Coordinates of C-alpha atoms and ligand atoms in Angstrom, one line a residue:
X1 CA 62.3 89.1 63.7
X2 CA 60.5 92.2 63.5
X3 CA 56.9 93.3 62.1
X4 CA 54.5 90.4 63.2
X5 CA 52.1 92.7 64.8
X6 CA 52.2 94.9 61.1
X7 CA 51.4 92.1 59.7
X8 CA 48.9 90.5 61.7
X9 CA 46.9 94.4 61.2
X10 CA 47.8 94.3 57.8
X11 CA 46.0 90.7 57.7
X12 CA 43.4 91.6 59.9
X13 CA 44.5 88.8 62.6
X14 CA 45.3 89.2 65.9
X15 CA 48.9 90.0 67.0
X16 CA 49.2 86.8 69.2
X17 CA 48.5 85.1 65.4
X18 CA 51.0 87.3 64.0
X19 CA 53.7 86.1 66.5
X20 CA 52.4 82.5 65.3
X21 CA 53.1 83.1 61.9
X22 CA 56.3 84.4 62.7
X23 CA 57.3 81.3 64.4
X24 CA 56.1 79.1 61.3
X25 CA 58.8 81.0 58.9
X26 CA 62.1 79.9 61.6
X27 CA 62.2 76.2 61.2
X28 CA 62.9 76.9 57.3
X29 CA 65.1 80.3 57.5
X30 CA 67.1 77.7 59.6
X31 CA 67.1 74.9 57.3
X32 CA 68.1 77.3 54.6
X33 CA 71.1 79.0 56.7
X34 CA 72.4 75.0 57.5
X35 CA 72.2 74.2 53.7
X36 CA 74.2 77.4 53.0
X37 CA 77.4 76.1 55.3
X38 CA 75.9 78.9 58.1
X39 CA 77.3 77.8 61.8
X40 CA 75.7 80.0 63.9
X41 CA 72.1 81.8 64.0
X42 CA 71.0 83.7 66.2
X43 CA 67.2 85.0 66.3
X44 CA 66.2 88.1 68.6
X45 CA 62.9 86.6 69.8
X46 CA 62.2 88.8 73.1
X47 CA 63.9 92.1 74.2
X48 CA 64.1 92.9 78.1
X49 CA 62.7 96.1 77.4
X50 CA 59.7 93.3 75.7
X51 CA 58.4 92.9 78.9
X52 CA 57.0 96.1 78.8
X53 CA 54.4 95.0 76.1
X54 CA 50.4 94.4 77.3
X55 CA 50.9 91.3 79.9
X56 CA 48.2 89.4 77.5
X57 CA 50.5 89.8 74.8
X58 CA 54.0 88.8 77.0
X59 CA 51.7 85.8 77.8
X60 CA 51.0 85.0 74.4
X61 CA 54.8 84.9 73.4
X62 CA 56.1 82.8 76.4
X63 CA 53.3 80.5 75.7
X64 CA 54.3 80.6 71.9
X65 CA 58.2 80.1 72.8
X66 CA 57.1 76.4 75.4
X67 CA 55.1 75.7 72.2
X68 CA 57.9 75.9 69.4
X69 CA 60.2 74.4 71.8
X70 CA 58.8 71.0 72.7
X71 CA 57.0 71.0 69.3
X72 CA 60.3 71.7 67.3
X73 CA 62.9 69.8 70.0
X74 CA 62.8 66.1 68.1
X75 CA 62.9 67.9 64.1
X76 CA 66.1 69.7 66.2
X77 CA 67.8 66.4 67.2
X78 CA 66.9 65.0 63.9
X79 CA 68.3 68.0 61.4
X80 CA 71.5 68.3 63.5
X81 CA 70.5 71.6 65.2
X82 CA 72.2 72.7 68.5
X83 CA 69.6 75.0 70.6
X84 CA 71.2 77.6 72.8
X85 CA 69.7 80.5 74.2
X86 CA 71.5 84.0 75.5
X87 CA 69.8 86.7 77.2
X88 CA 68.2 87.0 81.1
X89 CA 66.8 83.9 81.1
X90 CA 66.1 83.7 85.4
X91 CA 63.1 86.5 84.1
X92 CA 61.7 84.1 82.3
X93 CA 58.6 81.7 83.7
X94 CA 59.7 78.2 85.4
X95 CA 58.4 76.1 83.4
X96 CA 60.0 77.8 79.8
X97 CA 63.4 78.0 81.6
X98 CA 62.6 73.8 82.1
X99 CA 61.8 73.6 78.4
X100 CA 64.7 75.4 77.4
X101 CA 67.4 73.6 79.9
X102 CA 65.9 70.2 78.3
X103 CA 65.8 71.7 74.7
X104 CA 69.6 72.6 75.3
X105 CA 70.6 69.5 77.1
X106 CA 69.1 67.4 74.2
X107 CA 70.3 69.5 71.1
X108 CA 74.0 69.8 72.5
X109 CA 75.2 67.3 69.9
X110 CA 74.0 69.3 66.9
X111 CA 77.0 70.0 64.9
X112 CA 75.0 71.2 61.6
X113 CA 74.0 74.5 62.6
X114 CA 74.0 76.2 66.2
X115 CA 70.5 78.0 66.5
X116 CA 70.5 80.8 69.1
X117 CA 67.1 82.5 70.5
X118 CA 67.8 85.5 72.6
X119 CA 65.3 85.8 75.2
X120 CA 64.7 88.3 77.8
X121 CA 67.5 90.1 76.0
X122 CA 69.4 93.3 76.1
X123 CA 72.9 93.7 75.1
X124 CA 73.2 96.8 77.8
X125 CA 72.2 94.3 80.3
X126 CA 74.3 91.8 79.1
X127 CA 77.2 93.9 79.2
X128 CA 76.2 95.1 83.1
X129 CA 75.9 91.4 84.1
X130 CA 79.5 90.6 82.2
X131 CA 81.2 93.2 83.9
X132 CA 79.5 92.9 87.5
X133 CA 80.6 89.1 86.9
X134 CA 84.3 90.1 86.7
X135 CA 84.1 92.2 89.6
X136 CA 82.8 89.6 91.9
X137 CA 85.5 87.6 90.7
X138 CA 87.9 90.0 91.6
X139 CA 89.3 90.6 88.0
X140 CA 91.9 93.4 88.1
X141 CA 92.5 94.5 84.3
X142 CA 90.0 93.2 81.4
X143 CA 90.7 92.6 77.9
X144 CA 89.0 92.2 75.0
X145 CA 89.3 88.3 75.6
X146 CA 88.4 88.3 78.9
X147 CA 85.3 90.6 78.4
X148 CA 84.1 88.2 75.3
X149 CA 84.2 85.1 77.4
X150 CA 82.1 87.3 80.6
X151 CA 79.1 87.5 77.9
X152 CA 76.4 85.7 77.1
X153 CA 77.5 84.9 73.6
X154 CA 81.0 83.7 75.2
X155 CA 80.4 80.3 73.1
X156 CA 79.8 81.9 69.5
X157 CA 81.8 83.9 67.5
X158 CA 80.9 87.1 66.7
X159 CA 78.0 88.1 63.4
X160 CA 79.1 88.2 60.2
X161 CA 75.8 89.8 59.1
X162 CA 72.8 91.2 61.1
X163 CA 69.4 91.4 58.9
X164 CA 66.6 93.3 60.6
X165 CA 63.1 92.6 59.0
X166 CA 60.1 95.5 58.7
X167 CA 62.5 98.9 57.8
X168 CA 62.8 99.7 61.3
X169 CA 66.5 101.3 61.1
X170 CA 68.0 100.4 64.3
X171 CA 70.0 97.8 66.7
X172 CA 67.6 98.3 69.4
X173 CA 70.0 96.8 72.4
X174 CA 71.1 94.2 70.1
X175 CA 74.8 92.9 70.5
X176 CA 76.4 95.8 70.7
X177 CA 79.4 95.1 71.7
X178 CA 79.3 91.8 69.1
X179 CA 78.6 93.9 66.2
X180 CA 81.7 96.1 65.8
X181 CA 82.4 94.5 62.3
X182 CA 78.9 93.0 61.2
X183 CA 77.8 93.9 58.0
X184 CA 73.9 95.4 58.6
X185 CA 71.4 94.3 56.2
X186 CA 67.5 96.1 56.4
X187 CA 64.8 95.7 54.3
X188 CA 60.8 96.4 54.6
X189 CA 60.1 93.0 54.9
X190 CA 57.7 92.1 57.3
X191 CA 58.7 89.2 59.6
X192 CA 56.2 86.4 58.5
X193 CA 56.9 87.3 54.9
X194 CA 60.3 86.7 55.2
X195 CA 60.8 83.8 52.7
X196 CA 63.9 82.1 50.8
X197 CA 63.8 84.9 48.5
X198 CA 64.4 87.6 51.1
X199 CA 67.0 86.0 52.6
X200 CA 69.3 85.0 48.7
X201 CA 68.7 88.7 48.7
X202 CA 70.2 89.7 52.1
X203 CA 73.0 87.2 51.1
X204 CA 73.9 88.5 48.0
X205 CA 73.6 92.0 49.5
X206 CA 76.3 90.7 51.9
X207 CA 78.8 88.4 49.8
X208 CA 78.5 92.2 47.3
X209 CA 80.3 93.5 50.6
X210 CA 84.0 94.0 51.1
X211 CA 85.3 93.5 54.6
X212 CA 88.0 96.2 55.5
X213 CA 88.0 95.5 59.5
X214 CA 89.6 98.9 59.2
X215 CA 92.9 98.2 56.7
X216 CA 92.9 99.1 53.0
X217 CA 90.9 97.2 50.0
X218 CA 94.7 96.3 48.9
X219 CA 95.1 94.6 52.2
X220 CA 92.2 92.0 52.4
X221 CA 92.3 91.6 48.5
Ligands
IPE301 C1 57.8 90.6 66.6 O1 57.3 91.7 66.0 C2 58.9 90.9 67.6 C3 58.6 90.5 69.0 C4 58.8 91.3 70.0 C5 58.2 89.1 69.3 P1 56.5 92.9 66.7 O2 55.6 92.4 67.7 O3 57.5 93.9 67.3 O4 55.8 93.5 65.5 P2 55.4 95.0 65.2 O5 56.7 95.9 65.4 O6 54.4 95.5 66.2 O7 54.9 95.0 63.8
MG302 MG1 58.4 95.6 66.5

């Protein structure tokens, strides 16, 4: 979900209200993916290397996240959403690991959707505390399988299609063992602008696609 500070200088706001805006657009992007028959979304909502921003500005987002959480929690329950979260989340402050455990606890029976937030991620990290994991349990030869259920996103399968907002060309420590075979999808859009529009046209970019997973066109025909 990239661009809210853009836009809040675009807007002359303050990037603390950018981040706010950026929040507002989720709770629809969501309830468009669930009408659409989408399972799984996840939204990249704090990077480790994050924590490197201005602490005013770290403050603002962890105060932001406790916010959205118990604000959005009962419209959760209600709309059939399941909240999970991926990333380091011990870094993160007492009290928004509380409001996250109880966010989870009380979402579990969503079945419409499974809403992911990755906090406090990195998928280098991710993959160091998979594979440190396996060695402390003594794991002698690892497979695919076994290396898929040591990460973080051992519960989900993996994306079909990443879209990264505010033509920034990059993964930036995103899933990168998870996005062998995900189609990529970028466009200028700015985070907070990121409407019902943009995303029909980051699906049709994606249903235009055809999905080899390395055989022929013949093959998957
Ligand atoms: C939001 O956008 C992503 C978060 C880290 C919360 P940015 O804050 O990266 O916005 P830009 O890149 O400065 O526009
Ligand atoms: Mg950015």
């Amino acid at each position: 979900m990239d661009g809210n500070g853009r836009w809040a200088a675009e807007n002359g706001l303050s990037r603390a209200e950018g981040h706010r805006r950026g929040a507002e657009r989720i709770e629809e992007i969501i309830e468009l993916c669930k009408d659409r028959g989408v399972k799984f979304i996840t939204l990249y909502a704090f990077s480790d290397e994050n924590w490197n921003r201005p602490s005013d500005e770290v403050l603002a987002l962890m105060q932001l996240l406790r916010h959205f959480l118990v604000s959005k929690r009962g419209g959760m329950v209600e709309k059939g959403v399941r909240f999970r979260v991926i990333g380091d989340v011990e870094r993160l402050p007492a009290e928004l690991q509380k409001d996250i455990k109880e966010t989870q606890e009380l979402t579990k029976g969503g079945d419409r959707i499974t809403m992911i937030v990755a906090l406090s991620y990195g998928s280098r990290q991710e993959i160091l505390r998979a594979v440190n994991g396996l060695i402390q349990k003594g794991v002698g030869e690892v497979t695919q399988e076994i290396f898929d259920e040591a990460l973080d996103t051992a519960d989900f399968p993996d994306p079909d299609l990443l879209i990264r907002t505010s033509g920034e060309f990059r993964i930036s420590n995103f899933m990168l063992w998870q996005l062998a075979y995900t189609e990529l999808y970028f466009t200028h859009t700015l985070w907070p602008d990121f409407d019902e529009a943009e995303l029909e046209k980051a699906i049709v970019s994606y249903s235009q696609r055809e999905r080899r997973f390395g055989m022929t066109s013949e093959q998957v025909k």
